[in-house]
Amino acid sequence: MCYNTRKRRGSKQNERSKGVINVLKLFKTAHLSKWKVGLLLLFITLQMLGTLYLPTLTANIINEGVVMQDMDYVQTTGVIMLGVAILTGIFSILATYYSAEIATTFSKNIRDRLFKHTQQLSYQDFKHFSGSSLITRATNDIEQLQSTISMFFETMIPAPFVMIVGLILAYIRDGYMALIILITAILFTIVFGWVTLKIFPLFEKTQLGLDKINGIVGQYLSGIRVVRAFNRTKLEKERMDASFVDFANLNIKINRLFAVMMPIVMLVMSLSTVAIMWFGAMRVDSGNMAIGDIMAIIEYAMNILMYLLMAVFSAINLPRAKVCANRILEVLDYRPEITDGEAHLNGRSDVRLEFKNVSFSYRDAESPVLQNLDFVCEAGTTTAIIGGTGSGKSTVAKLIPRLLEASGGEIILNGMDVKDVPQEELRSKIGFVPQKAFLFSGTIADNLKHGHPQASLKDMEQAATIAQAKSFINELPEKYESNVVQGGKNFSGGQRQRLSIARMIMKKPAIYVFDDSFSALDYKTDAALRRSLKEVTKKSVMVVIAQRITSIKEADQIIVLDEGKVVGKGTHRELLENCSAYFEIAKSQLSEEELENELREQ
């Protein structure tokens, strides 16, 4: 039992030391200006020296001026005190300014690193970190670290300096008085240490609780229609209330610890003042101290205790800062599944995409999603992929721009394995329209310019015409400057798909990938869109993932997937005759008359 207790204590100590190391690691890698940090430390030092010099001047005025009735000395020293106070104030302002600038720069640089690193994470990597958790880490956690760093410079660095120098100055005046101040400081440290040990695990739980609340609220807001449709509002409210209550209870526990600490701290400060005045009066009465020295020592003690108190309040945030640093470094130290290669695509004008024995499996999956895919897509051709639900169609689409990484085999683009090419260069050649169309908040023009930032109105109109979006855009009062809410929720599913396709057309890529991107379109619009696309994809590769046979029947080659395997390859007519899986799909989608006509045309 004792062994297990020691083991748990050792583990907790290791976690705390690791947390401190992580905070320092983040600070070191934030690329802060060394000369600004140096200036800040200089101004803090000068501010502290000025603060501690004022009690010395006060004691001198009383001992040498008031007691000796030397008014010239009082006036001269008073002018010096005024000058020191003004300079101390100036140094304090400068220290606060540079402290705020350094803390803000730190948060900016870390947030930039975090954002850039998340951009390197793959589709599977995002399953390791939830969206709500990443948002909390990029906002709340970094803000917490920023606040802690600012307070660290303003209170925690000055505190030991003031205590050491203050104790030395007090000892010079009277050793017994310095001992009283030292005992008070030790009591402060004990109280603070006890609170820190109690509060550290609570802060860690509050961060996890905040992640949970963000996730539940975000999920509720994004799925509010489904919640209402299934009459789940009451149950969802109960679930949210439970998470809110848990979070509130954690904060209540933290506030209780603060409530216990504050009276103890104030009691210690009051007792130290009483002790200094009591013993100081006895020392003065015995002739071992001057009355001005009592005033100086009281001011030394108050300065030391006030800075210790501020440092305590700042240090209370250290456990939370450690948790935040751990959470941020958990993301920054996470190695992305997909990494950049160093080769570059050749400058061929034509394009050729080839799947060579490609397989794919999700992490910890019992069976592969795709197995041994082999096919070639030539420039100017359309390759369609069809299959039942769960056959791996969308996975093929995600493998082309390396949103997912193939587990085996090679995907060759213009003679280069895509794994050897930087992701940015690869994706510059690919236009991808996902299964779920997504639009960014802004205007229609802003969204279209994601494909071509320097596009003119004429370019946008041309792309919208091809995507069959021009008609409904022109019906809007502000046309291309019409507002788009996040996700494009103010447009229908078909309109979102057409705008997403127009955005991709603006890019003019070498490879067009449509991941079931025509599913929300009616047959007439679907057919018109496919006819228009033929004109702009004459020199490009087009890969179409679809569930409707009518969307792909004119493709140059159709790949039929079943449970991740190719069970058919050929044209529409060839597959109707030779592939039973394709024939069953056609049979389920076409009427008997349509199917007979298709077979008769062969």
Coordinates of C-alpha atoms in Angstrom, one line a residue:
M1 CA 0.0 0.0 0.0
C2 CA 2.8 2.4 0.9
Y3 CA 4.6 1.5 -2.3
N4 CA 1.5 2.4 -4.3
T5 CA 1.1 5.7 -2.5
R6 CA 4.7 6.6 -3.1
K7 CA 4.3 5.6 -6.8
R8 CA 1.2 7.8 -7.2
R9 CA 2.9 10.8 -5.5
G10 CA 6.0 10.3 -7.8
S11 CA 3.7 10.2 -10.8
K12 CA 2.0 13.5 -9.8
Q13 CA 5.3 15.2 -9.2
N14 CA 6.5 14.0 -12.6
E15 CA 3.3 15.5 -14.1
R16 CA 3.9 18.8 -12.4
S17 CA 7.5 19.0 -13.4
K18 CA 6.6 18.1 -17.0
G19 CA 4.0 20.9 -16.9
V20 CA 6.6 23.4 -15.9
I21 CA 8.9 22.1 -18.7
N22 CA 6.1 22.4 -21.2
V23 CA 5.4 26.0 -20.3
L24 CA 9.1 26.9 -20.7
K25 CA 9.2 24.9 -23.9
L26 CA 6.4 26.9 -25.4
F27 CA 7.9 30.2 -24.2
K28 CA 11.3 29.2 -25.7
T29 CA 9.8 28.3 -29.1
A30 CA 7.6 31.4 -29.3
H31 CA 10.4 33.4 -31.0
L32 CA 10.1 36.4 -28.7
S33 CA 12.4 39.4 -29.1
K34 CA 15.3 38.9 -26.7
W35 CA 16.1 42.7 -26.5
K36 CA 12.5 43.4 -25.5
V37 CA 12.6 40.7 -22.8
G38 CA 15.9 42.2 -21.6
L39 CA 14.4 45.7 -21.5
L40 CA 11.5 44.4 -19.5
L41 CA 13.7 42.8 -16.9
L42 CA 15.7 46.0 -16.7
F43 CA 12.6 48.1 -16.1
I44 CA 11.3 45.6 -13.5
T45 CA 14.7 45.8 -11.7
L46 CA 14.7 49.6 -11.7
Q47 CA 11.1 49.7 -10.5
M48 CA 11.8 47.4 -7.6
L49 CA 14.9 49.3 -6.6
G50 CA 12.9 52.5 -6.6
T51 CA 10.1 50.9 -4.6
L52 CA 12.5 49.7 -1.9
Y53 CA 14.6 52.9 -1.8
L54 CA 11.6 55.0 -0.8
P55 CA 11.2 53.4 2.7
T56 CA 15.0 54.0 3.3
L57 CA 14.5 57.7 2.5
T58 CA 11.4 57.8 4.8
A59 CA 13.5 56.4 7.6
N60 CA 16.3 58.9 7.0
I61 CA 13.8 61.8 7.0
I62 CA 12.4 60.7 10.4
N63 CA 15.8 59.9 12.0
E64 CA 17.9 62.6 10.5
G65 CA 15.4 65.3 9.8
V66 CA 12.3 65.2 12.1
V67 CA 14.1 63.9 15.2
M68 CA 17.1 66.2 14.7
Q69 CA 14.8 69.1 13.6
D70 CA 16.8 69.6 10.5
M71 CA 14.2 71.0 8.0
D72 CA 16.8 71.5 5.2
Y73 CA 17.5 67.8 5.3
V74 CA 13.7 67.0 5.3
Q75 CA 13.2 69.3 2.2
T76 CA 16.2 68.0 0.3
T77 CA 15.3 64.3 1.0
G78 CA 11.7 65.0 0.2
V79 CA 12.7 66.3 -3.3
I80 CA 14.8 63.2 -3.8
M81 CA 11.8 61.0 -2.7
L82 CA 9.6 62.8 -5.3
G83 CA 12.1 62.2 -8.0
V84 CA 12.5 58.5 -7.1
A85 CA 8.7 58.1 -7.0
I86 CA 8.3 59.7 -10.5
L87 CA 11.1 57.5 -12.0
T88 CA 9.6 54.4 -10.3
G89 CA 6.2 55.2 -11.8
I90 CA 7.8 55.6 -15.3
F91 CA 9.7 52.4 -15.0
S92 CA 6.5 50.7 -13.8
I93 CA 4.6 51.9 -16.9
L94 CA 7.4 50.8 -19.2
A95 CA 7.5 47.4 -17.5
T96 CA 3.8 46.9 -17.9
Y97 CA 3.9 48.0 -21.5
Y98 CA 6.6 45.5 -22.5
S99 CA 5.1 42.8 -20.4
A100 CA 1.8 43.1 -22.2
E101 CA 3.6 43.3 -25.6
I102 CA 5.6 40.2 -24.9
A103 CA 2.6 38.2 -23.6
T104 CA 0.5 39.3 -26.7
T105 CA 3.3 38.4 -29.1
F106 CA 3.7 35.0 -27.4
S107 CA 0.0 34.2 -27.8
K108 CA 0.0 35.4 -31.4
N109 CA 3.1 33.2 -32.3
I110 CA 1.8 30.1 -30.6
R111 CA -1.7 30.6 -32.1
D112 CA 0.0 30.9 -35.6
R113 CA 2.0 27.7 -34.9
L114 CA -1.1 25.8 -33.7
F115 CA -3.2 26.9 -36.7
K116 CA -0.4 26.0 -39.2
H117 CA 0.1 22.6 -37.6
T118 CA -3.6 21.8 -37.7
Q119 CA -3.5 22.6 -41.4
Q120 CA -1.0 19.7 -41.8
L121 CA -3.3 17.2 -40.0
S122 CA -5.0 14.6 -42.1
Y123 CA -8.7 13.7 -42.2
Q124 CA -7.9 10.8 -39.8
D125 CA -5.8 13.0 -37.5
F126 CA -8.8 15.2 -36.9
K127 CA -10.5 12.2 -35.3
H128 CA -7.9 12.3 -32.6
F129 CA -8.7 15.9 -31.7
S130 CA -12.4 17.0 -31.7
G131 CA -13.2 20.3 -33.4
S132 CA -14.5 21.8 -30.1
S133 CA -11.3 20.8 -28.3
L134 CA -9.1 22.4 -31.0
I135 CA -11.1 25.6 -30.7
T136 CA -10.7 25.7 -27.0
R137 CA -7.0 25.1 -27.2
A138 CA -6.5 27.8 -29.8
T139 CA -8.6 30.4 -27.9
N140 CA -9.1 29.8 -24.2
D141 CA -5.9 27.8 -23.5
I142 CA -3.7 30.3 -25.3
E143 CA -5.4 33.3 -23.6
Q144 CA -4.8 31.6 -20.2
L145 CA -1.1 31.3 -21.0
Q146 CA -1.0 34.9 -22.2
S147 CA -2.5 36.1 -18.9
T148 CA -0.1 33.9 -16.9
I149 CA 3.0 35.2 -18.7
S150 CA 1.9 38.8 -18.3
M151 CA 1.4 38.2 -14.5
F152 CA 4.6 36.2 -14.3
F153 CA 6.6 39.3 -15.4
E154 CA 4.6 41.8 -13.5
T155 CA 4.3 40.0 -10.1
M156 CA 6.2 36.7 -9.9
I157 CA 9.6 37.9 -11.1
P158 CA 9.5 41.0 -8.8
A159 CA 8.4 39.0 -5.7
P160 CA 11.6 37.1 -5.0
F161 CA 13.7 40.2 -5.8
V162 CA 11.6 42.4 -3.4
M163 CA 11.8 39.7 -0.7
I164 CA 15.5 39.2 -0.9
V165 CA 16.5 42.8 -1.1
G166 CA 13.8 43.8 1.4
L167 CA 15.0 41.3 3.9
I168 CA 18.6 42.5 3.5
L169 CA 17.6 46.1 4.0
A170 CA 15.5 45.1 7.0
Y171 CA 18.4 43.1 8.4
I172 CA 20.6 46.1 8.1
R173 CA 18.1 48.1 10.2
D174 CA 17.5 45.3 12.7
G175 CA 18.0 41.5 12.5
Y176 CA 15.1 40.6 14.8
M177 CA 12.7 42.5 12.6
A178 CA 14.0 40.8 9.5
L179 CA 13.4 37.5 11.2
I180 CA 9.7 38.4 11.7
I181 CA 9.3 39.2 8.0
L182 CA 11.1 36.0 7.0
I183 CA 8.7 33.9 9.2
T184 CA 5.7 35.6 7.6
A185 CA 7.0 34.9 4.1
I186 CA 7.5 31.2 5.0
L187 CA 3.9 31.0 6.3
F188 CA 2.8 32.6 3.0
T189 CA 4.7 29.9 1.1
I190 CA 3.1 27.1 3.1
V191 CA -0.4 28.4 2.5
F192 CA 0.2 28.8 -1.2
G193 CA 1.8 25.3 -1.5
W194 CA -1.2 23.7 0.1
V195 CA -3.7 25.5 -2.1
T196 CA -1.6 24.6 -5.2
L197 CA -1.6 20.9 -4.4
K198 CA -5.4 21.0 -4.0
I199 CA -6.2 23.2 -7.0
F200 CA -4.0 21.6 -9.7
P201 CA -6.2 18.6 -10.5
L202 CA -9.3 20.8 -10.4
F203 CA -8.0 23.1 -13.0
E204 CA -7.2 20.1 -15.3
K205 CA -10.8 18.9 -14.9
T206 CA -12.2 22.4 -15.7
Q207 CA -10.4 22.5 -19.0
L208 CA -11.8 19.0 -19.9
G209 CA -15.2 20.2 -18.7
L210 CA -15.0 23.3 -21.0
D211 CA -14.1 21.0 -23.9
K212 CA -17.2 18.9 -23.1
I213 CA -19.5 21.9 -22.9
N214 CA -18.2 23.3 -26.2
G215 CA -18.7 19.9 -27.9
I216 CA -22.3 19.5 -26.6
V217 CA -23.4 23.0 -27.4
G218 CA -21.7 22.9 -30.8
Q219 CA -23.3 19.5 -31.6
Y220 CA -26.7 20.8 -30.4
L221 CA -26.6 24.0 -32.6
S222 CA -25.4 22.1 -35.7
G223 CA -28.0 19.4 -35.3
I224 CA -30.9 21.6 -34.0
R225 CA -33.3 20.6 -36.8
V226 CA -32.8 16.9 -36.1
V227 CA -33.2 17.5 -32.4
R228 CA -36.5 19.3 -32.9
A229 CA -37.7 16.8 -35.6
F230 CA -37.3 13.9 -33.1
N231 CA -38.6 15.9 -30.2
R232 CA -35.3 15.5 -28.3
T233 CA -35.1 19.1 -27.0
K234 CA -35.9 18.2 -23.4
L235 CA -33.3 15.3 -23.4
E236 CA -30.6 17.5 -25.0
K237 CA -31.3 20.2 -22.4
E238 CA -30.9 17.7 -19.6
R239 CA -27.6 16.6 -21.1
M240 CA -26.4 20.1 -21.3
D241 CA -27.6 20.9 -17.8
A242 CA -25.7 18.0 -16.5
S243 CA -22.4 19.2 -18.1
F244 CA -23.1 22.8 -16.8
V245 CA -23.7 21.5 -13.3
D246 CA -20.5 19.5 -13.3
F247 CA -18.5 22.5 -14.6
A248 CA -20.1 24.8 -12.0
N249 CA -19.3 22.3 -9.1
L250 CA -15.7 22.3 -10.1
N251 CA -15.5 26.1 -10.1
I252 CA -17.3 26.1 -6.7
K253 CA -14.6 23.8 -5.3
I254 CA -11.9 26.2 -6.6
N255 CA -13.6 29.2 -5.2
R256 CA -13.9 27.5 -1.8
L257 CA -10.2 27.0 -1.8
F258 CA -9.7 30.7 -2.5
A259 CA -12.2 31.6 0.2
V260 CA -10.2 29.6 2.7
M261 CA -6.9 31.0 1.6
M262 CA -7.8 34.7 1.6
P263 CA -8.7 35.1 5.3
I264 CA -5.5 33.1 6.2
V265 CA -3.4 35.4 4.0
M266 CA -4.9 38.6 5.5
L267 CA -4.5 37.2 9.0
V268 CA -0.8 36.5 8.4
M269 CA -0.3 40.1 7.1
S270 CA -2.1 41.7 10.0
L271 CA -0.2 39.6 12.6
S272 CA 3.1 40.5 11.0
T273 CA 2.3 44.2 11.1
V274 CA 1.3 43.9 14.8
A275 CA 4.4 41.9 15.6
I276 CA 6.7 44.4 13.9
M277 CA 5.1 47.4 15.8
W278 CA 5.1 45.5 19.1
F279 CA 8.7 44.2 19.0
G280 CA 9.8 47.4 17.3
A281 CA 8.4 49.5 20.1
M282 CA 10.3 47.4 22.6
R283 CA 13.5 47.7 20.5
V284 CA 13.1 51.5 20.3
D285 CA 12.4 51.7 24.1
S286 CA 15.6 49.7 24.8
G287 CA 17.6 52.0 22.5
N288 CA 18.4 49.3 19.9
M289 CA 16.4 50.9 17.1
A290 CA 15.5 54.4 15.9
I291 CA 11.8 55.2 15.4
G292 CA 12.3 55.8 11.7
D293 CA 13.7 52.3 11.3
I294 CA 10.3 50.9 12.4
M295 CA 8.6 52.9 9.7
A296 CA 11.1 51.6 7.1
I297 CA 10.7 48.0 8.3
I298 CA 6.9 48.2 8.2
E299 CA 7.1 49.5 4.6
Y300 CA 9.6 46.7 3.7
A301 CA 7.3 44.1 5.2
M302 CA 4.2 45.5 3.4
N303 CA 6.1 45.6 0.1
I304 CA 7.3 42.1 0.5
L305 CA 3.9 40.8 1.6
M306 CA 2.0 42.6 -1.1
Y307 CA 4.3 41.4 -3.8
L308 CA 4.1 37.9 -2.3
L309 CA 0.3 38.2 -2.3
M310 CA 0.2 39.3 -5.9
A311 CA 2.6 36.5 -6.8
V312 CA 0.4 34.0 -4.9
F313 CA -2.6 35.1 -7.0
S314 CA -0.6 34.9 -10.2
A315 CA 0.9 31.5 -9.2
I316 CA -2.6 30.1 -8.5
N317 CA -2.9 30.2 -12.3
L318 CA 0.2 28.2 -12.8
P319 CA -1.6 24.8 -12.5
R320 CA -4.1 25.9 -15.1
A321 CA -1.2 27.3 -17.3
K322 CA 0.5 23.9 -17.0
V323 CA -2.6 22.1 -18.2
C324 CA -3.1 24.6 -21.0
A325 CA 0.6 24.1 -22.1
N326 CA 0.2 20.4 -22.0
R327 CA -2.9 20.5 -24.2
I328 CA -1.3 22.9 -26.7
L329 CA 1.9 20.8 -26.9
E330 CA -0.2 17.7 -27.3
V331 CA -1.3 19.1 -30.7
L332 CA 2.0 20.7 -31.7
D333 CA 3.9 17.5 -30.9
Y334 CA 1.4 15.3 -32.7
R335 CA 3.0 13.9 -35.8
P336 CA 0.7 14.2 -38.8
E337 CA -0.1 11.0 -40.6
I338 CA 0.6 12.6 -44.0
T339 CA 3.9 14.3 -44.5
D340 CA 5.3 16.3 -47.5
G341 CA 7.7 14.8 -50.0
E342 CA 10.5 16.8 -51.6
A343 CA 10.1 15.9 -55.2
H344 CA 8.2 18.2 -57.7
L345 CA 5.8 17.4 -60.5
N346 CA 7.1 17.7 -64.0
G347 CA 5.9 20.4 -66.3
R348 CA 3.9 18.2 -68.6
S349 CA 1.0 19.9 -70.3
D350 CA -1.0 16.7 -70.3
V351 CA -2.0 14.9 -67.2
R352 CA -2.2 11.2 -66.3
L353 CA -3.5 9.7 -63.0
E354 CA -2.9 6.0 -62.2
F355 CA -3.9 3.8 -59.2
K356 CA -1.4 0.9 -58.9
N357 CA -2.5 -1.9 -56.6
V358 CA -3.9 0.8 -54.1
S359 CA -5.3 -0.3 -50.7
F360 CA -6.5 1.6 -47.7
S361 CA -7.3 0.8 -44.1
Y362 CA -8.4 3.0 -41.3
R363 CA -6.5 2.8 -38.0
D364 CA -7.3 -0.3 -35.9
A365 CA -9.8 -1.5 -38.5
E366 CA -10.3 -5.2 -38.8
S367 CA -10.6 -5.2 -42.6
P368 CA -9.4 -2.8 -45.4
V369 CA -11.8 -0.3 -46.9
L370 CA -10.1 -0.6 -50.4
Q371 CA -8.1 -3.5 -51.8
N372 CA -5.8 -3.7 -54.8
L373 CA -7.3 -0.9 -57.0
D374 CA -5.8 -0.7 -60.5
F375 CA -7.0 1.9 -63.1
V376 CA -5.7 4.7 -65.2
C377 CA -7.2 8.1 -65.9
E378 CA -6.0 9.9 -69.0
A379 CA -6.3 13.5 -69.9
G380 CA -9.6 14.4 -71.6
T381 CA -11.4 11.4 -70.1
T382 CA -14.0 10.9 -67.4
T383 CA -13.6 8.1 -64.9
A384 CA -16.7 7.3 -62.8
I385 CA -16.8 5.2 -59.7
I386 CA -20.0 3.7 -58.5
G387 CA -21.0 1.1 -55.9
G388 CA -23.2 0.4 -52.9
T389 CA -23.1 2.1 -49.6
G390 CA -19.8 1.5 -47.8
S391 CA -18.1 0.2 -50.9
G392 CA -15.3 2.8 -50.6
K393 CA -16.2 5.3 -53.3
S394 CA -15.6 8.5 -51.3
T395 CA -12.4 7.0 -49.9
V396 CA -11.0 6.8 -53.5
A397 CA -11.9 10.5 -53.9
K398 CA -10.1 11.5 -50.7
L399 CA -7.0 9.5 -51.7
I400 CA -6.4 11.6 -54.8
P401 CA -5.6 14.9 -53.0
R402 CA -4.1 13.0 -50.1
L403 CA -6.8 13.9 -47.6
L404 CA -6.3 10.2 -46.7
E405 CA -3.0 8.3 -47.2
A406 CA -3.0 5.0 -49.1
S407 CA -2.0 2.1 -46.9
G408 CA -0.5 0.2 -49.8
G409 CA 0.3 0.6 -53.5
E410 CA 0.9 3.8 -55.4
I411 CA -1.1 6.7 -56.8
I412 CA 0.9 8.1 -59.7
L413 CA 0.4 11.6 -61.1
N414 CA 2.4 12.4 -64.2
G415 CA 4.9 9.6 -63.4
M416 CA 5.4 10.7 -59.7
D417 CA 4.1 9.0 -56.6
V418 CA 1.9 11.6 -54.9
K419 CA 3.6 10.7 -51.6
D420 CA 6.8 12.2 -52.9
V421 CA 5.2 15.5 -53.8
P422 CA 4.5 18.4 -51.3
Q423 CA 0.8 18.5 -50.5
E424 CA 0.4 22.1 -51.5
E425 CA 1.9 21.5 -54.9
L426 CA -0.2 18.3 -55.4
R427 CA -3.5 20.0 -54.4
S428 CA -2.7 23.0 -56.6
K429 CA -3.3 20.6 -59.5
I430 CA -6.5 19.1 -58.1
G431 CA -10.0 20.5 -57.8
F432 CA -12.1 18.7 -55.2
V433 CA -15.8 19.0 -54.5
P434 CA -16.7 17.1 -51.3
Q435 CA -19.8 15.0 -50.7
K436 CA -21.1 17.6 -48.3
A437 CA -20.9 21.0 -50.0
F438 CA -19.5 23.7 -47.7
L439 CA -19.5 27.5 -48.2
F440 CA -17.6 30.0 -46.1
S441 CA -19.2 33.0 -44.5
G442 CA -18.9 36.2 -46.6
T443 CA -20.4 36.7 -50.1
I444 CA -20.8 34.5 -53.1
A445 CA -17.9 36.3 -54.8
D446 CA -15.7 35.6 -51.8
N447 CA -16.5 31.9 -52.0
L448 CA -15.9 31.7 -55.8
K449 CA -12.6 33.6 -55.3
H450 CA -11.3 30.8 -53.1
G451 CA -10.7 29.0 -56.4
H452 CA -9.1 32.0 -58.1
P453 CA -8.3 35.1 -55.8
Q454 CA -7.7 37.5 -58.7
A455 CA -10.9 36.5 -60.6
S456 CA -12.9 39.1 -62.4
L457 CA -16.7 39.3 -62.4
K458 CA -16.6 37.9 -66.0
D459 CA -14.7 34.9 -64.7
M460 CA -17.2 34.3 -61.9
E461 CA -20.1 34.6 -64.3
Q462 CA -18.5 32.1 -66.7
A463 CA -17.9 29.6 -63.9
A464 CA -21.4 30.1 -62.5
T465 CA -22.9 29.5 -66.0
I466 CA -21.0 26.2 -66.3
A467 CA -22.1 25.1 -62.8
Q468 CA -25.8 26.0 -63.6
A469 CA -25.7 28.5 -60.7
K470 CA -26.0 31.8 -62.7
S471 CA -29.8 31.7 -62.9
F472 CA -30.4 31.7 -59.2
I473 CA -27.5 34.1 -58.4
N474 CA -29.0 36.6 -60.8
E475 CA -32.3 36.4 -59.0
L476 CA -30.7 37.5 -55.8
P477 CA -30.9 41.3 -55.1
E478 CA -27.1 41.7 -54.7
K479 CA -26.2 38.9 -57.1
Y480 CA -22.5 37.9 -56.5
E481 CA -22.3 40.2 -53.4
S482 CA -25.1 38.3 -51.7
N483 CA -24.4 37.3 -48.2
V484 CA -23.4 33.7 -47.4
V485 CA -23.7 32.5 -43.8
Q486 CA -21.2 29.9 -42.4
G487 CA -21.7 26.6 -44.1
G488 CA -24.0 28.2 -46.7
K489 CA -27.1 27.3 -44.6
N490 CA -29.0 30.2 -46.3
F491 CA -28.9 28.2 -49.6
S492 CA -30.5 24.9 -50.5
G493 CA -28.5 21.8 -50.9
G494 CA -28.5 21.9 -54.7
Q495 CA -27.5 25.6 -54.7
R496 CA -24.6 24.9 -52.3
Q497 CA -23.4 22.1 -54.6
R498 CA -23.6 24.3 -57.7
L499 CA -21.7 27.1 -55.9
S500 CA -19.0 24.6 -54.7
I501 CA -18.7 23.3 -58.3
A502 CA -18.4 26.8 -59.6
R503 CA -15.7 27.5 -57.1
M504 CA -13.7 24.5 -58.2
I505 CA -14.2 25.5 -61.9
M506 CA -12.6 28.9 -61.1
K507 CA -9.5 27.0 -60.1
K508 CA -9.1 25.4 -63.6
P509 CA -7.3 22.3 -62.1
A510 CA -5.7 19.5 -64.0
I511 CA -7.8 17.0 -62.2
Y512 CA -11.5 17.4 -61.3
V513 CA -12.8 15.2 -58.5
F514 CA -16.5 15.2 -57.8
D515 CA -17.4 13.2 -54.6
D516 CA -21.1 12.5 -55.2
S517 CA -21.4 16.3 -55.9
F518 CA -24.5 16.0 -58.1
S519 CA -26.7 14.2 -55.6
A520 CA -28.8 17.2 -54.7
L521 CA -29.4 18.3 -58.3
D522 CA -32.5 17.4 -60.3
Y523 CA -31.9 15.2 -63.5
K524 CA -32.3 18.2 -65.8
T525 CA -29.7 20.3 -64.0
D526 CA -27.4 17.3 -63.6
A527 CA -27.5 16.7 -67.4
A528 CA -26.9 20.3 -68.3
L529 CA -24.0 20.6 -65.8
R530 CA -22.3 17.5 -67.2
R531 CA -22.6 18.8 -70.8
S532 CA -21.1 22.1 -69.7
L533 CA -18.2 20.4 -67.9
K534 CA -17.2 18.6 -71.1
E535 CA -16.1 21.9 -72.6
V536 CA -13.8 22.9 -69.7
T537 CA -12.3 19.4 -69.0
K538 CA -11.1 18.5 -72.5
K539 CA -7.4 18.6 -71.3
S540 CA -8.1 17.5 -67.8
V541 CA -8.8 14.3 -65.9
M542 CA -12.3 14.1 -64.4
V543 CA -13.1 11.6 -61.6
V544 CA -16.8 11.4 -60.7
I545 CA -18.1 9.5 -57.6
A546 CA -21.8 8.9 -58.0
Q547 CA -24.7 6.8 -56.8
R548 CA -27.0 7.6 -59.8
I549 CA -26.2 5.7 -63.0
T550 CA -27.7 8.6 -65.0
S551 CA -24.9 10.8 -63.8
I552 CA -22.1 8.6 -65.1
K553 CA -23.5 6.6 -68.0
E554 CA -21.6 8.7 -70.5
A555 CA -18.2 8.3 -68.7
D556 CA -15.3 6.9 -70.7
Q557 CA -14.7 4.3 -68.0
I558 CA -16.8 3.2 -65.0
I559 CA -15.2 1.5 -62.0
V560 CA -17.7 -0.7 -60.0
L561 CA -16.8 -1.2 -56.3
D562 CA -18.1 -3.8 -54.0
E563 CA -16.7 -4.1 -50.4
G564 CA -13.6 -2.2 -51.4
K565 CA -12.8 -4.3 -54.5
V566 CA -13.1 -3.6 -58.2
V567 CA -15.8 -6.0 -59.5
G568 CA -16.3 -4.3 -62.8
K569 CA -14.5 -1.9 -65.2
G570 CA -15.6 -0.6 -68.6
T571 CA -18.2 1.6 -70.3
H572 CA -21.9 1.7 -69.4
R573 CA -22.9 -0.7 -72.1
E574 CA -20.1 -3.1 -71.3
L575 CA -20.9 -3.2 -67.7
L576 CA -24.6 -3.8 -68.2
E577 CA -23.7 -6.9 -70.2
N578 CA -20.8 -8.2 -68.2
C579 CA -21.0 -6.9 -64.6
S580 CA -23.8 -8.3 -62.4
A581 CA -23.2 -5.8 -59.6
Y582 CA -23.6 -2.9 -62.1
F583 CA -26.6 -4.5 -63.6
E584 CA -28.3 -4.8 -60.2
I585 CA -27.6 -1.1 -59.5
A586 CA -29.1 -0.2 -62.9
K587 CA -32.1 -2.4 -62.2
S588 CA -32.8 -0.7 -58.9
Q589 CA -32.6 2.8 -60.4
L590 CA -34.1 2.5 -63.9
S591 CA -37.6 1.4 -64.8
E592 CA -38.0 -1.8 -66.8
E593 CA -38.7 0.2 -69.9
E594 CA -35.6 2.3 -69.5
L595 CA -33.5 -0.8 -68.7
E596 CA -34.8 -2.6 -71.8
N597 CA -34.0 0.5 -73.9
E598 CA -30.5 0.5 -72.5
L599 CA -29.9 -3.1 -73.4
R600 CA -31.5 -2.8 -76.8
E601 CA -29.2 0.1 -77.7
Q602 CA -26.2 -2.3 -77.2

